[in-house]
Protein backbone atom coordinates (compact mmCIF):
# COMPACT_ATOMS: atom_id res chain seq x y z
CA UNK A 1 0.00 0.00 0.00
CA UNK A 2 1.31 3.45 -0.88
CA UNK A 3 1.56 5.63 2.19
CA UNK A 4 2.24 9.36 1.76
CA UNK A 5 5.38 10.24 3.67
CA UNK A 6 5.23 12.90 6.38
CA UNK A 7 8.36 14.94 7.01
CA UNK A 8 8.09 16.73 10.33
CA UNK A 9 10.29 19.29 12.08
CA UNK A 10 10.48 19.16 15.88
CA UNK A 11 12.06 22.46 16.86
CA UNK A 12 12.06 21.55 20.56
CA UNK A 13 12.79 24.64 22.74
CA UNK A 14 14.53 26.67 20.05
CA UNK A 15 13.79 29.93 18.17
CA UNK A 16 12.20 33.27 18.99
CA UNK A 17 9.08 34.43 17.12
CA UNK A 18 11.24 36.55 14.81
CA UNK A 19 13.50 33.58 14.06
CA UNK A 20 10.51 31.32 13.49
CA UNK A 21 8.95 33.82 11.07
CA UNK A 22 12.23 34.16 9.19
CA UNK A 23 12.47 30.36 8.91
CA UNK A 24 8.98 30.03 7.42
CA UNK A 25 9.53 32.92 4.99
CA UNK A 26 12.74 31.31 3.74
CA UNK A 27 11.36 27.75 3.78
CA UNK A 28 8.04 28.14 1.93
CA UNK A 29 9.55 29.12 -1.42
CA UNK A 30 11.99 26.19 -1.15
CA UNK A 31 9.17 23.65 -0.82
CA UNK A 32 6.50 25.42 -2.91
CA UNK A 33 4.78 22.89 -5.15
CA UNK A 34 6.21 19.92 -3.27
CA UNK A 35 3.25 17.56 -3.11
CA UNK A 36 4.98 14.15 -2.91
CA UNK A 37 5.18 14.35 0.90
CA UNK A 38 3.28 16.03 3.69
CA UNK A 39 5.30 18.62 5.62
CA UNK A 40 4.69 19.77 9.19
CA UNK A 41 6.44 22.07 11.66
CA UNK A 42 6.28 21.56 15.44
CA UNK A 43 7.44 24.73 17.20
CA UNK A 44 7.13 25.66 20.89
CA UNK A 45 3.59 26.73 21.87
CA UNK A 46 4.58 30.39 22.16
CA UNK A 47 5.65 30.34 18.49
CA UNK A 48 2.52 28.68 17.16
CA UNK A 49 0.50 31.83 16.27
CA UNK A 50 3.47 33.29 14.38
CA UNK A 51 4.25 30.08 12.50
CA UNK A 52 0.60 29.35 11.71
CA UNK A 53 0.10 32.88 10.34
CA UNK A 54 3.32 32.72 8.31
CA UNK A 55 2.47 29.31 6.83
CA UNK A 56 -1.22 30.03 6.15
CA UNK A 57 -2.39 28.83 2.75
CA UNK A 58 0.82 26.87 2.10
CA UNK A 59 1.59 23.15 1.86
CA UNK A 60 3.11 23.24 5.37
CA UNK A 61 1.02 22.17 8.39
CA UNK A 62 1.73 23.28 11.94
CA UNK A 63 1.35 21.36 15.18
CA UNK A 64 2.25 21.46 18.85
CA UNK A 65 4.96 19.40 20.57
CA UNK A 66 2.68 18.42 23.42
CA UNK A 67 -0.92 18.69 24.57
CA UNK A 68 -2.75 17.96 27.81
CA UNK A 69 -5.31 15.17 27.97
CA UNK A 70 -7.91 17.26 29.82
CA UNK A 71 -10.22 19.49 27.83
CA UNK A 72 -9.66 22.34 30.30
CA UNK A 73 -8.89 22.79 33.95
CA UNK A 74 -6.40 23.82 36.59
CA UNK A 75 -3.24 22.51 34.88
CA UNK A 76 -0.70 25.31 35.19
CA UNK A 77 1.68 25.52 32.26
CA UNK A 78 -0.25 23.15 30.03
CA UNK A 79 -2.04 23.58 26.68
CA UNK A 80 -5.42 22.09 25.77
CA UNK A 81 -6.56 20.58 22.50
CA UNK A 82 -9.27 23.23 22.19
CA UNK A 83 -6.70 26.00 22.53
CA UNK A 84 -4.57 24.39 19.82
CA UNK A 85 -7.47 23.93 17.42
CA UNK A 86 -8.68 27.50 18.04
CA UNK A 87 -5.42 28.95 16.76
CA UNK A 88 -5.24 26.63 13.76
CA UNK A 89 -2.85 23.89 14.85
CA UNK A 90 -3.71 20.63 13.08
CA UNK A 91 -1.25 18.15 14.60
CA UNK A 92 0.33 17.34 17.95
CA UNK A 93 3.23 15.20 19.07
CA UNK A 94 2.36 12.88 21.96
CA UNK A 95 4.80 11.13 24.27
CA UNK A 96 8.07 12.38 22.82
CA UNK A 97 10.93 10.66 24.62
CA UNK A 98 11.98 13.99 26.17
CA UNK A 99 8.49 14.27 27.66
CA UNK A 100 8.80 10.72 28.97
CA UNK A 101 12.34 11.25 30.27
CA UNK A 102 12.13 14.74 31.81
CA UNK A 103 8.41 15.16 32.49
CA UNK A 104 7.50 11.65 33.62
CA UNK A 105 5.03 10.90 30.84
CA UNK A 106 3.95 7.29 31.00
CA UNK A 107 2.22 5.04 28.48
CA UNK A 108 -0.97 5.68 30.46
CA UNK A 109 -0.69 9.45 29.99
CA UNK A 110 0.16 8.95 26.32
CA UNK A 111 -2.98 6.83 25.99
CA UNK A 112 -5.17 9.50 27.59
CA UNK A 113 -3.72 12.15 25.28
CA UNK A 114 -4.31 9.94 22.25
CA UNK A 115 -7.97 9.51 23.18
CA UNK A 116 -8.36 13.28 23.57
CA UNK A 117 -6.62 13.99 20.25
CA UNK A 118 -8.82 11.55 18.32
CA UNK A 119 -11.99 12.81 20.00
CA UNK A 120 -11.22 16.37 18.89
CA UNK A 121 -9.76 15.66 15.45
CA UNK A 122 -6.22 16.84 15.94
CA UNK A 123 -3.72 14.55 14.18
CA UNK A 124 -1.57 12.76 16.76
CA UNK A 125 2.00 11.64 16.24
CA UNK A 126 2.66 9.10 18.98
CA UNK A 127 6.37 8.81 19.75
CA UNK A 128 7.92 5.58 20.98
CA UNK A 129 11.41 4.12 21.18
CA UNK A 130 13.82 2.19 23.34
CA UNK A 131 16.73 3.55 25.38
CA UNK A 132 20.28 2.27 24.85
CA UNK A 133 20.28 -0.13 27.81
CA UNK A 134 17.08 -1.71 26.51
CA UNK A 135 18.55 -2.21 23.05
CA UNK A 136 21.80 -3.59 24.42
CA UNK A 137 19.98 -6.06 26.65
CA UNK A 138 17.81 -7.35 23.80
CA UNK A 139 14.59 -5.76 25.01
CA UNK A 140 13.83 -3.55 22.01
CA UNK A 141 10.97 -5.70 20.73
CA UNK A 142 9.26 -6.03 24.09
CA UNK A 143 9.65 -2.32 24.87
CA UNK A 144 8.13 -1.30 21.53
CA UNK A 145 5.25 -3.73 21.93
CA UNK A 146 4.56 -2.48 25.45
CA UNK A 147 4.60 1.15 24.30
CA UNK A 148 2.28 0.48 21.36
CA UNK A 149 -0.10 -1.58 23.48
CA UNK A 150 -0.13 1.05 26.21
CA UNK A 151 -0.66 3.97 23.84
CA UNK A 152 -3.45 2.22 21.93
CA UNK A 153 -5.47 0.90 24.87
CA UNK A 154 -9.17 1.39 24.15
CA UNK A 155 -8.56 2.76 20.64
CA UNK A 156 -10.75 1.11 18.00
CA UNK A 157 -9.82 0.32 14.42
CA UNK A 158 -12.51 2.78 13.25
CA UNK A 159 -10.96 5.65 15.23
CA UNK A 160 -7.32 4.87 14.43
CA UNK A 161 -7.02 6.24 10.89
CA UNK A 162 -5.51 9.65 11.76
CA UNK A 163 -2.80 8.20 14.02
CA UNK A 164 0.85 8.52 13.02
CA UNK A 165 3.59 6.73 14.97
CA UNK A 166 7.15 8.01 15.25
CA UNK A 167 9.83 5.47 16.11
CA UNK A 168 12.62 7.38 17.80
CA UNK A 169 15.30 5.23 19.40
CA UNK A 170 16.32 7.39 22.36
CA UNK A 171 20.02 6.61 21.89
CA UNK A 172 19.85 8.16 18.39
CA UNK A 173 18.26 11.47 19.43
CA UNK A 174 20.64 14.40 19.30
CA UNK A 175 23.64 12.09 19.45
CA UNK A 176 24.58 11.89 15.78
CA UNK A 177 24.19 8.11 16.11
CA UNK A 178 21.54 7.02 13.63
CA UNK A 179 19.89 3.66 13.50
CA UNK A 180 20.97 2.00 10.27
CA UNK A 181 18.15 1.88 7.72
CA UNK A 182 17.93 -1.87 8.37
CA UNK A 183 17.71 -1.43 12.16
CA UNK A 184 15.02 1.20 11.75
CA UNK A 185 13.08 -0.93 9.26
CA UNK A 186 13.26 -3.92 11.63
CA UNK A 187 11.83 -1.82 14.47
CA UNK A 188 9.10 -0.49 12.18
CA UNK A 189 8.15 -4.07 11.26
CA UNK A 190 7.81 -4.94 14.94
CA UNK A 191 5.62 -1.87 15.51
CA UNK A 192 3.45 -2.53 12.45
CA UNK A 193 2.98 -6.16 13.48
CA UNK A 194 1.86 -5.04 16.92
CA UNK A 195 -0.61 -2.57 15.40
CA UNK A 196 -1.94 -5.45 13.25
CA UNK A 197 -2.26 -7.58 16.35
CA UNK A 198 -4.24 -4.88 18.15
CA UNK A 199 -6.26 -3.25 15.38
CA UNK A 200 -6.10 -5.55 12.38
CA UNK A 201 -4.09 -5.74 9.19
CA UNK A 202 -5.92 -2.93 7.35
CA UNK A 203 -5.07 -0.36 10.04
CA UNK A 204 -1.51 -1.69 10.20
CA UNK A 205 -1.03 -1.45 6.44
CA UNK A 206 -2.28 2.14 6.36
CA UNK A 207 -0.67 3.59 9.49
CA UNK A 208 2.36 5.77 8.92
CA UNK A 209 5.46 5.08 10.97
CA UNK A 210 8.09 7.83 10.89
CA UNK A 211 11.71 7.44 11.91
CA UNK A 212 13.40 10.01 14.15
CA UNK A 213 16.88 10.25 15.61
CA UNK A 214 19.74 12.15 13.95
CA UNK A 215 18.06 12.33 10.54
CA UNK A 216 20.26 14.56 8.37
CA UNK A 217 20.31 15.50 4.67
CA UNK A 218 22.97 12.86 4.01
CA UNK A 219 21.12 9.91 5.56
CA UNK A 220 17.51 10.86 4.78
CA UNK A 221 17.31 9.05 1.44
CA UNK A 222 18.60 5.77 2.85
CA UNK A 223 16.23 5.91 5.81
CA UNK A 224 13.02 7.21 4.23
CA UNK A 225 13.71 5.15 1.12
CA UNK A 226 13.03 2.01 3.16
CA UNK A 227 9.67 0.49 2.34
CA UNK A 228 8.81 0.36 6.05
CA UNK A 229 9.70 4.01 6.81
CA UNK A 230 6.97 6.52 6.04
CA UNK A 231 8.76 9.76 6.75
CA UNK A 232 10.89 11.43 9.38
CA UNK A 233 10.65 13.41 12.60
CA UNK A 234 13.66 15.69 12.52
CA UNK A 235 15.19 17.63 15.41
CA UNK A 236 18.50 19.44 14.94
CA UNK A 237 18.58 19.31 11.14
CA UNK A 238 15.12 20.92 10.94
CA UNK A 239 16.24 24.22 12.44
CA UNK A 240 17.69 25.59 9.19
CA UNK A 241 15.52 25.98 6.06
CA UNK A 242 18.15 24.57 3.70
CA UNK A 243 18.91 21.41 5.65
CA UNK A 244 15.24 20.70 6.40
CA UNK A 245 14.41 21.27 2.71
CA UNK A 246 17.10 18.78 1.72
CA UNK A 247 15.42 16.20 3.98
CA UNK A 248 11.93 17.02 2.65
CA UNK A 249 13.28 16.47 -0.87
CA UNK A 250 15.19 13.26 0.06
P1 LIG B 1 17.51 14.90 16.37
O1 LIG B 1 17.12 14.88 14.91
O2 LIG B 1 18.14 16.19 16.80
O3 LIG B 1 18.29 13.68 16.76
O4 LIG B 1 16.12 14.83 17.21
C1 LIG B 1 15.21 13.83 16.92
C2 LIG B 1 13.96 14.11 17.65
O5 LIG B 1 13.89 14.00 18.86
C3 LIG B 1 12.80 14.53 16.86
O6 LIG B 1 11.62 14.48 17.62
CSV table of C-alpha atoms and ligand atoms in Angstrom, one decimal:
chain,number,residue,atom,x,y,z
A,1,UNK,CA,0.0,0.0,0.0
A,2,UNK,CA,1.3,3.5,-0.9
A,3,UNK,CA,1.6,5.6,2.2
A,4,UNK,CA,2.2,9.4,1.8
A,5,UNK,CA,5.4,10.2,3.7
A,6,UNK,CA,5.2,12.9,6.4
A,7,UNK,CA,8.4,14.9,7.0
A,8,UNK,CA,8.1,16.7,10.3
A,9,UNK,CA,10.3,19.3,12.1
A,10,UNK,CA,10.5,19.2,15.9
A,11,UNK,CA,12.1,22.5,16.9
A,12,UNK,CA,12.1,21.6,20.6
A,13,UNK,CA,12.8,24.6,22.7
A,14,UNK,CA,14.5,26.7,20.1
A,15,UNK,CA,13.8,29.9,18.2
A,16,UNK,CA,12.2,33.3,19.0
A,17,UNK,CA,9.1,34.4,17.1
A,18,UNK,CA,11.2,36.6,14.8
A,19,UNK,CA,13.5,33.6,14.1
A,20,UNK,CA,10.5,31.3,13.5
A,21,UNK,CA,8.9,33.8,11.1
A,22,UNK,CA,12.2,34.2,9.2
A,23,UNK,CA,12.5,30.4,8.9
A,24,UNK,CA,9.0,30.0,7.4
A,25,UNK,CA,9.5,32.9,5.0
A,26,UNK,CA,12.7,31.3,3.7
A,27,UNK,CA,11.4,27.8,3.8
A,28,UNK,CA,8.0,28.1,1.9
A,29,UNK,CA,9.6,29.1,-1.4
A,30,UNK,CA,12.0,26.2,-1.1
A,31,UNK,CA,9.2,23.7,-0.8
A,32,UNK,CA,6.5,25.4,-2.9
A,33,UNK,CA,4.8,22.9,-5.2
A,34,UNK,CA,6.2,19.9,-3.3
A,35,UNK,CA,3.2,17.6,-3.1
A,36,UNK,CA,5.0,14.2,-2.9
A,37,UNK,CA,5.2,14.3,0.9
A,38,UNK,CA,3.3,16.0,3.7
A,39,UNK,CA,5.3,18.6,5.6
A,40,UNK,CA,4.7,19.8,9.2
A,41,UNK,CA,6.4,22.1,11.7
A,42,UNK,CA,6.3,21.6,15.4
A,43,UNK,CA,7.4,24.7,17.2
A,44,UNK,CA,7.1,25.7,20.9
A,45,UNK,CA,3.6,26.7,21.9
A,46,UNK,CA,4.6,30.4,22.2
A,47,UNK,CA,5.7,30.3,18.5
A,48,UNK,CA,2.5,28.7,17.2
A,49,UNK,CA,0.5,31.8,16.3
A,50,UNK,CA,3.5,33.3,14.4
A,51,UNK,CA,4.3,30.1,12.5
A,52,UNK,CA,0.6,29.4,11.7
A,53,UNK,CA,0.1,32.9,10.3
A,54,UNK,CA,3.3,32.7,8.3
A,55,UNK,CA,2.5,29.3,6.8
A,56,UNK,CA,-1.2,30.0,6.2
A,57,UNK,CA,-2.4,28.8,2.8
A,58,UNK,CA,0.8,26.9,2.1
A,59,UNK,CA,1.6,23.1,1.9
A,60,UNK,CA,3.1,23.2,5.4
A,61,UNK,CA,1.0,22.2,8.4
A,62,UNK,CA,1.7,23.3,11.9
A,63,UNK,CA,1.4,21.4,15.2
A,64,UNK,CA,2.3,21.5,18.8
A,65,UNK,CA,5.0,19.4,20.6
A,66,UNK,CA,2.7,18.4,23.4
A,67,UNK,CA,-0.9,18.7,24.6
A,68,UNK,CA,-2.8,18.0,27.8
A,69,UNK,CA,-5.3,15.2,28.0
A,70,UNK,CA,-7.9,17.3,29.8
A,71,UNK,CA,-10.2,19.5,27.8
A,72,UNK,CA,-9.7,22.3,30.3
A,73,UNK,CA,-8.9,22.8,34.0
A,74,UNK,CA,-6.4,23.8,36.6
A,75,UNK,CA,-3.2,22.5,34.9
A,76,UNK,CA,-0.7,25.3,35.2
A,77,UNK,CA,1.7,25.5,32.3
A,78,UNK,CA,-0.3,23.1,30.0
A,79,UNK,CA,-2.0,23.6,26.7
A,80,UNK,CA,-5.4,22.1,25.8
A,81,UNK,CA,-6.6,20.6,22.5
A,82,UNK,CA,-9.3,23.2,22.2
A,83,UNK,CA,-6.7,26.0,22.5
A,84,UNK,CA,-4.6,24.4,19.8
A,85,UNK,CA,-7.5,23.9,17.4
A,86,UNK,CA,-8.7,27.5,18.0
A,87,UNK,CA,-5.4,28.9,16.8
A,88,UNK,CA,-5.2,26.6,13.8
A,89,UNK,CA,-2.9,23.9,14.8
A,90,UNK,CA,-3.7,20.6,13.1
A,91,UNK,CA,-1.3,18.1,14.6
A,92,UNK,CA,0.3,17.3,17.9
A,93,UNK,CA,3.2,15.2,19.1
A,94,UNK,CA,2.4,12.9,22.0
A,95,UNK,CA,4.8,11.1,24.3
A,96,UNK,CA,8.1,12.4,22.8
A,97,UNK,CA,10.9,10.7,24.6
A,98,UNK,CA,12.0,14.0,26.2
A,99,UNK,CA,8.5,14.3,27.7
A,100,UNK,CA,8.8,10.7,29.0
A,101,UNK,CA,12.3,11.3,30.3
A,102,UNK,CA,12.1,14.7,31.8
A,103,UNK,CA,8.4,15.2,32.5
A,104,UNK,CA,7.5,11.7,33.6
A,105,UNK,CA,5.0,10.9,30.8
A,106,UNK,CA,4.0,7.3,31.0
A,107,UNK,CA,2.2,5.0,28.5
A,108,UNK,CA,-1.0,5.7,30.5
A,109,UNK,CA,-0.7,9.5,30.0
A,110,UNK,CA,0.2,8.9,26.3
A,111,UNK,CA,-3.0,6.8,26.0
A,112,UNK,CA,-5.2,9.5,27.6
A,113,UNK,CA,-3.7,12.2,25.3
A,114,UNK,CA,-4.3,9.9,22.3
A,115,UNK,CA,-8.0,9.5,23.2
A,116,UNK,CA,-8.4,13.3,23.6
A,117,UNK,CA,-6.6,14.0,20.3
A,118,UNK,CA,-8.8,11.6,18.3
A,119,UNK,CA,-12.0,12.8,20.0
A,120,UNK,CA,-11.2,16.4,18.9
A,121,UNK,CA,-9.8,15.7,15.5
A,122,UNK,CA,-6.2,16.8,15.9
A,123,UNK,CA,-3.7,14.6,14.2
A,124,UNK,CA,-1.6,12.8,16.8
A,125,UNK,CA,2.0,11.6,16.2
A,126,UNK,CA,2.7,9.1,19.0
A,127,UNK,CA,6.4,8.8,19.7
A,128,UNK,CA,7.9,5.6,21.0
A,129,UNK,CA,11.4,4.1,21.2
A,130,UNK,CA,13.8,2.2,23.3
A,131,UNK,CA,16.7,3.6,25.4
A,132,UNK,CA,20.3,2.3,24.9
A,133,UNK,CA,20.3,-0.1,27.8
A,134,UNK,CA,17.1,-1.7,26.5
A,135,UNK,CA,18.6,-2.2,23.0
A,136,UNK,CA,21.8,-3.6,24.4
A,137,UNK,CA,20.0,-6.1,26.6
A,138,UNK,CA,17.8,-7.4,23.8
A,139,UNK,CA,14.6,-5.8,25.0
A,140,UNK,CA,13.8,-3.6,22.0
A,141,UNK,CA,11.0,-5.7,20.7
A,142,UNK,CA,9.3,-6.0,24.1
A,143,UNK,CA,9.7,-2.3,24.9
A,144,UNK,CA,8.1,-1.3,21.5
A,145,UNK,CA,5.3,-3.7,21.9
A,146,UNK,CA,4.6,-2.5,25.4
A,147,UNK,CA,4.6,1.2,24.3
A,148,UNK,CA,2.3,0.5,21.4
A,149,UNK,CA,-0.1,-1.6,23.5
A,150,UNK,CA,-0.1,1.0,26.2
A,151,UNK,CA,-0.7,4.0,23.8
A,152,UNK,CA,-3.5,2.2,21.9
A,153,UNK,CA,-5.5,0.9,24.9
A,154,UNK,CA,-9.2,1.4,24.1
A,155,UNK,CA,-8.6,2.8,20.6
A,156,UNK,CA,-10.8,1.1,18.0
A,157,UNK,CA,-9.8,0.3,14.4
A,158,UNK,CA,-12.5,2.8,13.2
A,159,UNK,CA,-11.0,5.6,15.2
A,160,UNK,CA,-7.3,4.9,14.4
A,161,UNK,CA,-7.0,6.2,10.9
A,162,UNK,CA,-5.5,9.6,11.8
A,163,UNK,CA,-2.8,8.2,14.0
A,164,UNK,CA,0.8,8.5,13.0
A,165,UNK,CA,3.6,6.7,15.0
A,166,UNK,CA,7.2,8.0,15.2
A,167,UNK,CA,9.8,5.5,16.1
A,168,UNK,CA,12.6,7.4,17.8
A,169,UNK,CA,15.3,5.2,19.4
A,170,UNK,CA,16.3,7.4,22.4
A,171,UNK,CA,20.0,6.6,21.9
A,172,UNK,CA,19.9,8.2,18.4
A,173,UNK,CA,18.3,11.5,19.4
A,174,UNK,CA,20.6,14.4,19.3
A,175,UNK,CA,23.6,12.1,19.4
A,176,UNK,CA,24.6,11.9,15.8
A,177,UNK,CA,24.2,8.1,16.1
A,178,UNK,CA,21.5,7.0,13.6
A,179,UNK,CA,19.9,3.7,13.5
A,180,UNK,CA,21.0,2.0,10.3
A,181,UNK,CA,18.1,1.9,7.7
A,182,UNK,CA,17.9,-1.9,8.4
A,183,UNK,CA,17.7,-1.4,12.2
A,184,UNK,CA,15.0,1.2,11.8
A,185,UNK,CA,13.1,-0.9,9.3
A,186,UNK,CA,13.3,-3.9,11.6
A,187,UNK,CA,11.8,-1.8,14.5
A,188,UNK,CA,9.1,-0.5,12.2
A,189,UNK,CA,8.2,-4.1,11.3
A,190,UNK,CA,7.8,-4.9,14.9
A,191,UNK,CA,5.6,-1.9,15.5
A,192,UNK,CA,3.5,-2.5,12.4
A,193,UNK,CA,3.0,-6.2,13.5
A,194,UNK,CA,1.9,-5.0,16.9
A,195,UNK,CA,-0.6,-2.6,15.4
A,196,UNK,CA,-1.9,-5.5,13.3
A,197,UNK,CA,-2.3,-7.6,16.3
A,198,UNK,CA,-4.2,-4.9,18.1
A,199,UNK,CA,-6.3,-3.2,15.4
A,200,UNK,CA,-6.1,-5.5,12.4
A,201,UNK,CA,-4.1,-5.7,9.2
A,202,UNK,CA,-5.9,-2.9,7.4
A,203,UNK,CA,-5.1,-0.4,10.0
A,204,UNK,CA,-1.5,-1.7,10.2
A,205,UNK,CA,-1.0,-1.5,6.4
A,206,UNK,CA,-2.3,2.1,6.4
A,207,UNK,CA,-0.7,3.6,9.5
A,208,UNK,CA,2.4,5.8,8.9
A,209,UNK,CA,5.5,5.1,11.0
A,210,UNK,CA,8.1,7.8,10.9
A,211,UNK,CA,11.7,7.4,11.9
A,212,UNK,CA,13.4,10.0,14.1
A,213,UNK,CA,16.9,10.3,15.6
A,214,UNK,CA,19.7,12.2,14.0
A,215,UNK,CA,18.1,12.3,10.5
A,216,UNK,CA,20.3,14.6,8.4
A,217,UNK,CA,20.3,15.5,4.7
A,218,UNK,CA,23.0,12.9,4.0
A,219,UNK,CA,21.1,9.9,5.6
A,220,UNK,CA,17.5,10.9,4.8
A,221,UNK,CA,17.3,9.1,1.4
A,222,UNK,CA,18.6,5.8,2.8
A,223,UNK,CA,16.2,5.9,5.8
A,224,UNK,CA,13.0,7.2,4.2
A,225,UNK,CA,13.7,5.1,1.1
A,226,UNK,CA,13.0,2.0,3.2
A,227,UNK,CA,9.7,0.5,2.3
A,228,UNK,CA,8.8,0.4,6.1
A,229,UNK,CA,9.7,4.0,6.8
A,230,UNK,CA,7.0,6.5,6.0
A,231,UNK,CA,8.8,9.8,6.8
A,232,UNK,CA,10.9,11.4,9.4
A,233,UNK,CA,10.6,13.4,12.6
A,234,UNK,CA,13.7,15.7,12.5
A,235,UNK,CA,15.2,17.6,15.4
A,236,UNK,CA,18.5,19.4,14.9
A,237,UNK,CA,18.6,19.3,11.1
A,238,UNK,CA,15.1,20.9,10.9
A,239,UNK,CA,16.2,24.2,12.4
A,240,UNK,CA,17.7,25.6,9.2
A,241,UNK,CA,15.5,26.0,6.1
A,242,UNK,CA,18.1,24.6,3.7
A,243,UNK,CA,18.9,21.4,5.7
A,244,UNK,CA,15.2,20.7,6.4
A,245,UNK,CA,14.4,21.3,2.7
A,246,UNK,CA,17.1,18.8,1.7
A,247,UNK,CA,15.4,16.2,4.0
A,248,UNK,CA,11.9,17.0,2.7
A,249,UNK,CA,13.3,16.5,-0.9
A,250,UNK,CA,15.2,13.3,0.1
B,1,LIG,P1,17.5,14.9,16.4
B,1,LIG,O1,17.1,14.9,14.9
B,1,LIG,O2,18.1,16.2,16.8
B,1,LIG,O3,18.3,13.7,16.8
B,1,LIG,O4,16.1,14.8,17.2
B,1,LIG,C1,15.2,13.8,16.9
B,1,LIG,C2,14.0,14.1,17.6
B,1,LIG,O5,13.9,14.0,18.9
B,1,LIG,C3,12.8,14.5,16.9
B,1,LIG,O6,11.6,14.5,17.6
